[in-house]
Short mmCIF file of N, CA, C and O in Angstrom, two decimals:
data_model
loop_
_atom_site.label_atom_id
_atom_site.label_comp_id
_atom_site.label_asym_id
_atom_site.label_seq_id
_atom_site.Cartn_x
_atom_site.Cartn_y
_atom_site.Cartn_z
N ASP T 26 -193.81 -26.18 85.76
CA ASP T 26 -194.05 -27.40 86.49
C ASP T 26 -195.52 -27.57 86.88
O ASP T 26 -196.00 -28.68 87.05
N GLU T 27 -196.22 -26.43 87.04
CA GLU T 27 -197.61 -26.54 87.48
C GLU T 27 -198.51 -27.20 86.43
O GLU T 27 -199.59 -27.66 86.74
N TYR T 28 -198.06 -27.26 85.19
CA TYR T 28 -198.84 -27.90 84.13
C TYR T 28 -198.27 -29.25 83.72
O TYR T 28 -198.68 -29.82 82.71
N ALA T 29 -197.34 -29.77 84.47
CA ALA T 29 -196.64 -31.00 84.11
C ALA T 29 -197.57 -32.19 83.93
O ALA T 29 -197.26 -33.10 83.17
N ASP T 30 -198.70 -32.19 84.59
CA ASP T 30 -199.64 -33.31 84.48
C ASP T 30 -200.85 -32.97 83.62
O ASP T 30 -201.82 -33.73 83.60
N THR T 31 -200.80 -31.84 82.92
CA THR T 31 -201.92 -31.40 82.10
C THR T 31 -201.63 -31.65 80.63
O THR T 31 -200.62 -31.19 80.12
N GLU T 32 -202.50 -32.37 79.97
CA GLU T 32 -202.31 -32.63 78.55
C GLU T 32 -202.80 -31.42 77.76
O GLU T 32 -203.92 -30.96 77.94
N MET T 33 -201.95 -30.92 76.90
CA MET T 33 -202.25 -29.76 76.06
C MET T 33 -202.42 -30.21 74.61
O MET T 33 -201.76 -31.15 74.18
N ASP T 34 -203.28 -29.51 73.88
CA ASP T 34 -203.41 -29.76 72.45
C ASP T 34 -202.40 -28.95 71.66
O ASP T 34 -201.86 -29.41 70.66
N VAL T 35 -202.16 -27.72 72.11
CA VAL T 35 -201.26 -26.80 71.42
C VAL T 35 -200.46 -26.04 72.47
O VAL T 35 -201.02 -25.59 73.47
N VAL T 36 -199.16 -25.88 72.22
CA VAL T 36 -198.30 -25.08 73.08
C VAL T 36 -197.61 -24.06 72.19
O VAL T 36 -196.94 -24.42 71.22
N ILE T 37 -197.80 -22.78 72.52
CA ILE T 37 -197.21 -21.70 71.72
C ILE T 37 -196.36 -20.82 72.63
O ILE T 37 -196.84 -20.35 73.66
N THR T 38 -195.10 -20.61 72.23
CA THR T 38 -194.25 -19.66 72.94
C THR T 38 -194.25 -18.36 72.14
O THR T 38 -194.41 -18.38 70.92
N VAL T 39 -194.09 -17.24 72.84
CA VAL T 39 -194.11 -15.95 72.15
C VAL T 39 -192.86 -15.11 72.43
O VAL T 39 -192.55 -14.22 71.66
N CYS T 40 -192.19 -15.38 73.50
CA CYS T 40 -191.02 -14.59 73.87
C CYS T 40 -189.79 -15.17 73.19
O CYS T 40 -189.50 -16.36 73.32
N ASP T 41 -189.07 -14.34 72.45
CA ASP T 41 -187.88 -14.82 71.76
C ASP T 41 -186.84 -15.35 72.73
O ASP T 41 -186.11 -16.29 72.41
N ALA T 42 -186.76 -14.78 73.93
CA ALA T 42 -185.81 -15.30 74.92
C ALA T 42 -186.17 -16.72 75.30
O ALA T 42 -185.30 -17.56 75.50
N ALA T 43 -187.45 -17.03 75.37
CA ALA T 43 -187.90 -18.38 75.73
C ALA T 43 -187.67 -19.37 74.58
O ALA T 43 -187.53 -20.56 74.82
N ALA T 44 -187.64 -18.88 73.36
CA ALA T 44 -187.48 -19.77 72.21
C ALA T 44 -186.15 -20.51 72.25
O ALA T 44 -186.05 -21.63 71.78
N GLY T 45 -185.14 -19.89 72.84
CA GLY T 45 -183.83 -20.53 72.92
C GLY T 45 -183.68 -21.48 74.10
O GLY T 45 -182.72 -22.21 74.17
N GLU T 46 -184.63 -21.43 75.00
CA GLU T 46 -184.57 -22.30 76.18
C GLU T 46 -185.18 -23.66 75.86
O GLU T 46 -185.98 -23.79 74.95
N SER T 47 -184.77 -24.65 76.61
CA SER T 47 -185.38 -25.96 76.40
C SER T 47 -186.79 -25.93 77.00
O SER T 47 -186.99 -25.44 78.11
N CYS T 48 -187.73 -26.41 76.22
CA CYS T 48 -189.12 -26.42 76.66
C CYS T 48 -189.35 -27.61 77.58
O CYS T 48 -188.69 -28.63 77.46
N PRO T 49 -190.30 -27.46 78.48
CA PRO T 49 -190.63 -28.61 79.33
C PRO T 49 -191.24 -29.73 78.49
O PRO T 49 -191.70 -29.50 77.37
N VAL T 50 -191.22 -30.89 79.05
CA VAL T 50 -191.86 -32.02 78.38
C VAL T 50 -193.35 -31.91 78.68
O VAL T 50 -193.76 -31.81 79.84
N TRP T 51 -194.16 -31.91 77.62
CA TRP T 51 -195.60 -31.83 77.77
C TRP T 51 -196.21 -33.20 77.61
O TRP T 51 -195.87 -33.91 76.67
N PRO T 52 -197.12 -33.58 78.49
CA PRO T 52 -197.81 -34.86 78.33
C PRO T 52 -198.56 -34.91 77.00
O PRO T 52 -199.00 -33.88 76.50
N GLY T 53 -198.70 -36.09 76.45
CA GLY T 53 -199.37 -36.22 75.16
C GLY T 53 -198.44 -35.81 74.04
O GLY T 53 -197.21 -35.85 74.17
N ASP T 54 -199.01 -35.36 72.97
CA ASP T 54 -198.22 -34.95 71.80
C ASP T 54 -198.78 -33.64 71.26
O ASP T 54 -199.39 -33.61 70.19
N PRO T 55 -198.58 -32.52 72.01
CA PRO T 55 -199.17 -31.26 71.56
C PRO T 55 -198.47 -30.71 70.33
O PRO T 55 -197.29 -30.97 70.09
N ILE T 56 -199.21 -29.93 69.56
CA ILE T 56 -198.62 -29.14 68.48
C ILE T 56 -197.84 -28.02 69.16
O ILE T 56 -198.32 -27.40 70.10
N ARG T 57 -196.63 -27.79 68.68
CA ARG T 57 -195.79 -26.73 69.25
C ARG T 57 -195.46 -25.71 68.17
O ARG T 57 -195.19 -26.07 67.03
N ALA T 58 -195.48 -24.46 68.56
CA ALA T 58 -195.13 -23.38 67.63
C ALA T 58 -194.52 -22.24 68.42
O ALA T 58 -194.74 -22.11 69.62
N HIS T 59 -193.76 -21.43 67.70
CA HIS T 59 -193.21 -20.21 68.30
C HIS T 59 -193.66 -19.03 67.45
O HIS T 59 -193.45 -19.02 66.24
N TRP T 60 -194.30 -18.07 68.09
CA TRP T 60 -194.70 -16.84 67.42
C TRP T 60 -193.78 -15.74 67.95
O TRP T 60 -193.95 -15.24 69.05
N SER T 61 -192.81 -15.36 67.15
CA SER T 61 -191.80 -14.40 67.57
C SER T 61 -192.40 -13.01 67.79
O SER T 61 -192.97 -12.42 66.89
N LEU T 62 -192.27 -12.54 69.02
CA LEU T 62 -192.72 -11.19 69.37
C LEU T 62 -191.68 -10.56 70.30
O LEU T 62 -191.19 -11.21 71.21
N PRO T 63 -191.37 -9.29 70.06
CA PRO T 63 -190.44 -8.63 70.97
C PRO T 63 -191.09 -8.41 72.33
O PRO T 63 -192.31 -8.27 72.44
N ASP T 64 -190.28 -8.37 73.36
CA ASP T 64 -190.75 -8.17 74.72
C ASP T 64 -190.92 -6.68 74.97
O ASP T 64 -189.94 -5.94 74.98
N PRO T 65 -192.16 -6.21 75.16
CA PRO T 65 -192.36 -4.78 75.41
C PRO T 65 -191.60 -4.27 76.64
O PRO T 65 -191.22 -3.10 76.69
N GLY T 66 -191.37 -5.14 77.60
CA GLY T 66 -190.64 -4.74 78.79
C GLY T 66 -189.19 -4.41 78.52
O GLY T 66 -188.54 -3.74 79.32
N GLN T 67 -188.67 -4.85 77.38
CA GLN T 67 -187.28 -4.59 77.02
C GLN T 67 -187.15 -3.42 76.05
O GLN T 67 -186.05 -3.10 75.61
N PHE T 68 -188.27 -2.79 75.68
CA PHE T 68 -188.26 -1.71 74.71
C PHE T 68 -187.72 -0.43 75.35
O PHE T 68 -188.25 0.03 76.36
N PRO T 69 -186.68 0.17 74.75
CA PRO T 69 -186.16 1.42 75.30
C PRO T 69 -187.04 2.59 74.83
O PRO T 69 -187.73 2.51 73.83
N GLY T 70 -187.00 3.65 75.55
CA GLY T 70 -187.73 4.84 75.13
C GLY T 70 -188.43 5.50 76.29
O GLY T 70 -188.34 5.07 77.44
N THR T 71 -189.16 6.52 75.95
CA THR T 71 -189.91 7.24 76.98
C THR T 71 -191.08 6.37 77.44
O THR T 71 -191.42 5.36 76.79
N SER T 72 -191.69 6.78 78.50
CA SER T 72 -192.85 6.04 79.02
C SER T 72 -193.94 5.95 77.96
O SER T 72 -194.53 4.89 77.75
N ASP T 73 -194.22 7.05 77.28
CA ASP T 73 -195.26 7.05 76.23
C ASP T 73 -194.88 6.13 75.07
O ASP T 73 -195.73 5.43 74.53
N GLU T 74 -193.61 6.15 74.68
CA GLU T 74 -193.15 5.27 73.60
C GLU T 74 -193.27 3.80 73.99
O GLU T 74 -193.66 2.96 73.18
N ARG T 75 -192.95 3.49 75.23
CA ARG T 75 -193.04 2.11 75.72
C ARG T 75 -194.50 1.65 75.76
O ARG T 75 -194.80 0.52 75.39
N ILE T 76 -195.39 2.54 76.19
CA ILE T 76 -196.81 2.20 76.21
C ILE T 76 -197.31 1.95 74.79
O ILE T 76 -198.02 0.98 74.53
N GLN T 77 -196.95 2.82 73.86
CA GLN T 77 -197.39 2.65 72.47
C GLN T 77 -196.85 1.35 71.89
O GLN T 77 -197.55 0.65 71.16
N PHE T 78 -195.61 1.02 72.20
CA PHE T 78 -195.04 -0.23 71.71
C PHE T 78 -195.79 -1.42 72.28
O PHE T 78 -196.09 -2.38 71.56
N ALA T 79 -196.11 -1.37 73.58
CA ALA T 79 -196.87 -2.47 74.20
C ALA T 79 -198.25 -2.60 73.56
O ALA T 79 -198.72 -3.72 73.32
N VAL T 80 -198.90 -1.49 73.24
CA VAL T 80 -200.21 -1.53 72.57
C VAL T 80 -200.07 -2.16 71.18
O VAL T 80 -200.91 -2.96 70.76
N THR T 81 -198.99 -1.83 70.49
CA THR T 81 -198.75 -2.41 69.16
C THR T 81 -198.57 -3.92 69.26
O THR T 81 -199.16 -4.68 68.48
N ILE T 82 -197.80 -4.38 70.22
CA ILE T 82 -197.58 -5.81 70.40
C ILE T 82 -198.88 -6.50 70.80
O ILE T 82 -199.20 -7.59 70.31
N ALA T 83 -199.67 -5.86 71.65
CA ALA T 83 -200.97 -6.43 72.03
C ALA T 83 -201.87 -6.60 70.81
O ALA T 83 -202.57 -7.61 70.68
N GLY T 84 -201.83 -5.65 69.90
CA GLY T 84 -202.60 -5.77 68.65
C GLY T 84 -202.13 -6.93 67.81
O GLY T 84 -202.95 -7.66 67.22
N ARG T 85 -200.83 -7.13 67.73
CA ARG T 85 -200.30 -8.26 66.97
C ARG T 85 -200.73 -9.58 67.60
O ARG T 85 -201.10 -10.53 66.89
N ILE T 86 -200.70 -9.64 68.93
CA ILE T 86 -201.14 -10.85 69.62
C ILE T 86 -202.62 -11.10 69.35
O ILE T 86 -203.02 -12.23 69.07
N ARG T 87 -203.42 -10.06 69.42
CA ARG T 87 -204.86 -10.19 69.16
C ARG T 87 -205.10 -10.75 67.75
O ARG T 87 -205.92 -11.65 67.56
N ASN T 88 -204.38 -10.25 66.76
CA ASN T 88 -204.52 -10.74 65.38
C ASN T 88 -204.14 -12.21 65.27
O ASN T 88 -204.80 -12.99 64.57
N LYS T 89 -203.07 -12.60 65.94
CA LYS T 89 -202.64 -14.00 65.90
C LYS T 89 -203.66 -14.91 66.57
O LYS T 89 -203.97 -15.99 66.07
N ILE T 90 -204.19 -14.47 67.71
CA ILE T 90 -205.19 -15.28 68.40
C ILE T 90 -206.44 -15.42 67.55
O ILE T 90 -207.03 -16.51 67.47
N GLN T 91 -206.86 -14.35 66.88
CA GLN T 91 -208.04 -14.45 66.03
C GLN T 91 -207.79 -15.42 64.88
O GLN T 91 -208.66 -16.23 64.54
N ALA T 92 -206.61 -15.37 64.27
CA ALA T 92 -206.28 -16.31 63.20
C ALA T 92 -206.28 -17.74 63.74
O ALA T 92 -206.73 -18.68 63.06
N PHE T 93 -205.79 -17.93 64.96
CA PHE T 93 -205.78 -19.24 65.60
C PHE T 93 -207.21 -19.74 65.82
O PHE T 93 -207.54 -20.88 65.51
N ILE T 94 -208.07 -18.88 66.32
CA ILE T 94 -209.47 -19.24 66.55
C ILE T 94 -210.16 -19.61 65.25
O ILE T 94 -210.99 -20.53 65.20
N ASP T 95 -209.82 -18.91 64.18
CA ASP T 95 -210.47 -19.11 62.88
C ASP T 95 -209.97 -20.34 62.11
O ASP T 95 -210.48 -20.63 61.03
N LEU T 96 -208.99 -21.05 62.64
CA LEU T 96 -208.47 -22.24 61.94
C LEU T 96 -209.55 -23.30 61.74
O LEU T 96 -210.46 -23.44 62.56
N ASP T 97 -209.38 -24.06 60.68
CA ASP T 97 -210.23 -25.22 60.43
C ASP T 97 -209.61 -26.38 61.21
O ASP T 97 -208.62 -26.97 60.78
N TRP T 98 -210.20 -26.72 62.34
CA TRP T 98 -209.63 -27.73 63.24
C TRP T 98 -209.89 -29.15 62.77
O TRP T 98 -209.45 -30.10 63.41
N SER T 99 -210.56 -29.31 61.63
CA SER T 99 -210.83 -30.66 61.12
C SER T 99 -209.72 -31.16 60.20
O SER T 99 -209.76 -32.31 59.77
N ILE T 100 -208.73 -30.32 59.90
CA ILE T 100 -207.65 -30.74 59.00
C ILE T 100 -206.67 -31.64 59.75
O ILE T 100 -206.71 -31.76 60.98
N SER T 101 -205.76 -32.26 59.01
CA SER T 101 -204.80 -33.18 59.62
C SER T 101 -203.87 -32.44 60.59
O SER T 101 -203.65 -31.23 60.45
N LYS T 102 -203.32 -33.16 61.54
CA LYS T 102 -202.42 -32.56 62.52
C LYS T 102 -201.20 -31.90 61.87
O LYS T 102 -200.84 -30.78 62.25
N PRO T 103 -200.56 -32.54 60.87
CA PRO T 103 -199.42 -31.86 60.23
C PRO T 103 -199.83 -30.55 59.54
O PRO T 103 -199.10 -29.56 59.61
N ASP T 104 -201.00 -30.54 58.89
CA ASP T 104 -201.46 -29.30 58.25
C ASP T 104 -201.79 -28.24 59.30
O ASP T 104 -201.49 -27.06 59.12
N LEU T 105 -202.38 -28.67 60.39
CA LEU T 105 -202.69 -27.75 61.48
C LEU T 105 -201.39 -27.17 62.07
O LEU T 105 -201.29 -25.97 62.32
N GLN T 106 -200.40 -28.03 62.25
CA GLN T 106 -199.09 -27.59 62.75
C GLN T 106 -198.52 -26.50 61.84
O GLN T 106 -198.05 -25.46 62.31
N ASN T 107 -198.56 -26.74 60.53
CA ASN T 107 -198.03 -25.76 59.57
C ASN T 107 -198.79 -24.45 59.63
O ASN T 107 -198.20 -23.37 59.59
N ARG T 108 -200.10 -24.51 59.72
CA ARG T 108 -200.91 -23.28 59.75
C ARG T 108 -200.69 -22.51 61.04
O ARG T 108 -200.64 -21.28 61.02
N ILE T 109 -200.57 -23.20 62.14
CA ILE T 109 -200.29 -22.51 63.41
C ILE T 109 -198.93 -21.86 63.36
O ILE T 109 -198.75 -20.73 63.80
N ALA T 110 -197.95 -22.53 62.80
CA ALA T 110 -196.62 -21.94 62.65
C ALA T 110 -196.66 -20.70 61.76
O ALA T 110 -196.02 -19.69 62.05
N ARG T 111 -197.44 -20.76 60.68
CA ARG T 111 -197.54 -19.61 59.77
C ARG T 111 -198.21 -18.40 60.42
O ARG T 111 -197.91 -17.26 60.04
N ILE T 112 -199.08 -18.65 61.40
CA ILE T 112 -199.69 -17.53 62.12
C ILE T 112 -198.59 -16.70 62.78
O ILE T 112 -198.70 -15.47 62.88
N GLY T 113 -197.54 -17.34 63.18
CA GLY T 113 -196.42 -16.63 63.79
C GLY T 113 -195.75 -15.64 62.85
O GLY T 113 -195.05 -14.73 63.29
N GLU T 114 -195.98 -15.79 61.56
CA GLU T 114 -195.36 -14.91 60.56
C GLU T 114 -196.20 -13.68 60.26
O GLU T 114 -195.74 -12.80 59.54
N ILE T 115 -197.43 -13.62 60.79
CA ILE T 115 -198.28 -12.45 60.48
C ILE T 115 -198.09 -11.36 61.51
O ILE T 115 -197.60 -11.58 62.58
#
C-alpha cells in the first residue's frame, strides 16, 4: 500500500509464494515479471547449509540484476517485457 501512488516502470516478484497471490494494482502500466527463486528462509538444513544456500540465491539475484541493468532500454515495450521475463530463466 505504501507504493499505491507511485508509478513504476517495472515490477518484478521473486518469491514463488508471492507469485500465486494477487498483485496490487500499480499506477500506470508497468512491465511485470516473475523471477522464480526459492526462499532461503524455507531451506532445511544445518546453519552452514542454510547460509551457503542463501549465498547461492544472492549470487543468482546479482546475476539477474546485472542482466537487467545491461538491457537495451531503447527497444519496444513488448520486447523489453520478453527480455525481462527471460532474465527470470537464468
